[in-house]
């Protein structure tokens, strides 16, 4: 995962379904008691960019104003052999990360 990131799952076990209210509450807990909590910069990332896009739309729809996401995700798009990590993505592009 990217260095210095905070893990807040958009979907998680056991049902792998989004729980928007839990997600928003967790984000607010990490941001803390800032006066302009909805204006705090938030950058989202997931494996391929799809879940982070959905999570970002949820935040924007709930009043957050400074939200972006890594379009190609951490692992990037599929290549011709349906493998990730060879075309683009955070790791492929040489951005800092560590194995967890």
Short mmCIF file of C-alpha atoms in Angstrom, two decimals:
data_model
loop_
_atom_site.label_atom_id
_atom_site.label_comp_id
_atom_site.label_asym_id
_atom_site.label_seq_id
_atom_site.Cartn_x
_atom_site.Cartn_y
_atom_site.Cartn_z
CA UNK A 1 0.00 0.00 0.00
CA UNK A 2 1.13 3.62 -0.39
CA UNK A 3 3.35 4.93 2.38
CA UNK A 4 1.75 7.01 5.14
CA UNK A 5 -1.80 6.03 4.20
CA UNK A 6 -4.73 5.36 6.49
CA UNK A 7 -6.78 2.26 5.72
CA UNK A 8 -10.54 2.85 5.75
CA UNK A 9 -12.38 0.12 3.81
CA UNK A 10 -15.22 1.08 1.47
CA UNK A 11 -16.28 -2.58 1.29
CA UNK A 12 -15.18 -5.27 3.72
CA UNK A 13 -15.93 -8.74 5.04
CA UNK A 14 -18.25 -10.49 5.53
CA UNK A 15 -20.63 -9.12 2.90
CA UNK A 16 -18.29 -7.06 0.68
CA UNK A 17 -21.01 -4.43 0.32
CA UNK A 18 -20.53 -0.68 0.81
CA UNK A 19 -21.70 0.75 4.12
CA UNK A 20 -21.63 4.49 3.36
CA UNK A 21 -22.58 5.71 6.84
CA UNK A 22 -19.84 3.62 8.48
CA UNK A 23 -17.33 4.79 5.86
CA UNK A 24 -18.15 8.47 6.37
CA UNK A 25 -18.02 8.10 10.15
CA UNK A 26 -14.60 6.42 9.93
CA UNK A 27 -13.23 9.15 7.66
CA UNK A 28 -14.47 11.82 10.07
CA UNK A 29 -12.83 9.98 13.00
CA UNK A 30 -9.47 9.99 11.21
CA UNK A 31 -9.77 13.63 10.21
CA UNK A 32 -10.53 14.61 13.78
CA UNK A 33 -12.09 17.73 15.18
CA UNK A 34 -11.13 20.18 12.46
CA UNK A 35 -13.21 23.28 11.93
CA UNK A 36 -13.44 22.67 8.18
CA UNK A 37 -13.76 18.86 8.26
CA UNK A 38 -15.60 18.70 4.92
CA UNK A 39 -12.84 20.72 3.19
CA UNK A 40 -9.99 18.43 4.30
CA UNK A 41 -8.02 16.98 1.38
CA UNK A 42 -8.80 13.29 0.95
CA UNK A 43 -7.09 11.12 -1.67
CA UNK A 44 -8.54 7.65 -2.14
CA UNK A 45 -6.92 4.56 -3.66
CA UNK A 46 -7.92 0.93 -4.17
CA UNK A 47 -6.55 -1.88 -6.30
CA UNK A 48 -7.85 -0.69 -9.67
CA UNK A 49 -9.59 2.64 -9.07
CA UNK A 50 -13.22 1.51 -9.20
CA UNK A 51 -13.97 1.23 -5.48
CA UNK A 52 -12.12 4.45 -4.70
CA UNK A 53 -14.22 6.21 -7.34
CA UNK A 54 -17.42 4.94 -5.70
CA UNK A 55 -16.14 5.92 -2.24
CA UNK A 56 -15.20 9.38 -3.49
CA UNK A 57 -18.63 9.93 -5.00
CA UNK A 58 -20.15 8.96 -1.65
CA UNK A 59 -18.02 11.51 0.18
CA UNK A 60 -18.82 14.25 -2.35
CA UNK A 61 -22.53 13.44 -2.15
CA UNK A 62 -22.24 13.87 1.62
CA UNK A 63 -20.67 17.31 1.53
CA UNK A 64 -16.93 16.67 1.30
CA UNK A 65 -15.43 19.18 -1.11
CA UNK A 66 -11.76 18.23 -1.55
CA UNK A 67 -11.87 14.58 -2.65
CA UNK A 68 -9.83 12.87 -5.36
CA UNK A 69 -8.79 9.32 -6.18
CA UNK A 70 -6.01 7.53 -8.02
CA UNK A 71 -7.78 6.66 -11.28
CA UNK A 72 -5.61 3.64 -12.13
CA UNK A 73 -5.48 2.44 -8.51
CA UNK A 74 -2.58 0.73 -6.81
CA UNK A 75 -2.22 -2.21 -9.22
CA UNK A 76 -3.51 -0.55 -12.40
CA UNK A 77 -5.44 -1.78 -15.39
CA UNK A 78 -5.42 -5.32 -16.74
CA UNK A 79 -2.85 -6.16 -19.41
CA UNK A 80 -3.39 -8.52 -22.37
CA UNK A 81 -2.98 -11.54 -20.06
CA UNK A 82 -5.54 -10.16 -17.56
CA UNK A 83 -2.79 -9.36 -15.05
CA UNK A 84 -2.48 -6.11 -13.10
CA UNK A 85 0.69 -4.21 -12.28
CA UNK A 86 2.17 -4.16 -15.79
CA UNK A 87 0.34 -1.25 -17.44
CA UNK A 88 -0.09 1.56 -14.91
CA UNK A 89 -1.01 2.16 -11.30
CA UNK A 90 0.64 3.56 -8.19
CA UNK A 91 3.18 0.76 -7.84
CA UNK A 92 3.93 0.49 -11.58
CA UNK A 93 4.54 4.24 -11.76
CA UNK A 94 7.21 4.06 -9.06
CA UNK A 95 5.33 5.80 -6.28
CA UNK A 96 6.39 4.97 -2.68
CA UNK A 97 4.80 1.90 -1.11
CA UNK A 98 5.49 -0.96 1.28
CA UNK A 99 4.33 -4.56 1.64
CA UNK A 100 1.90 -5.07 4.51
#
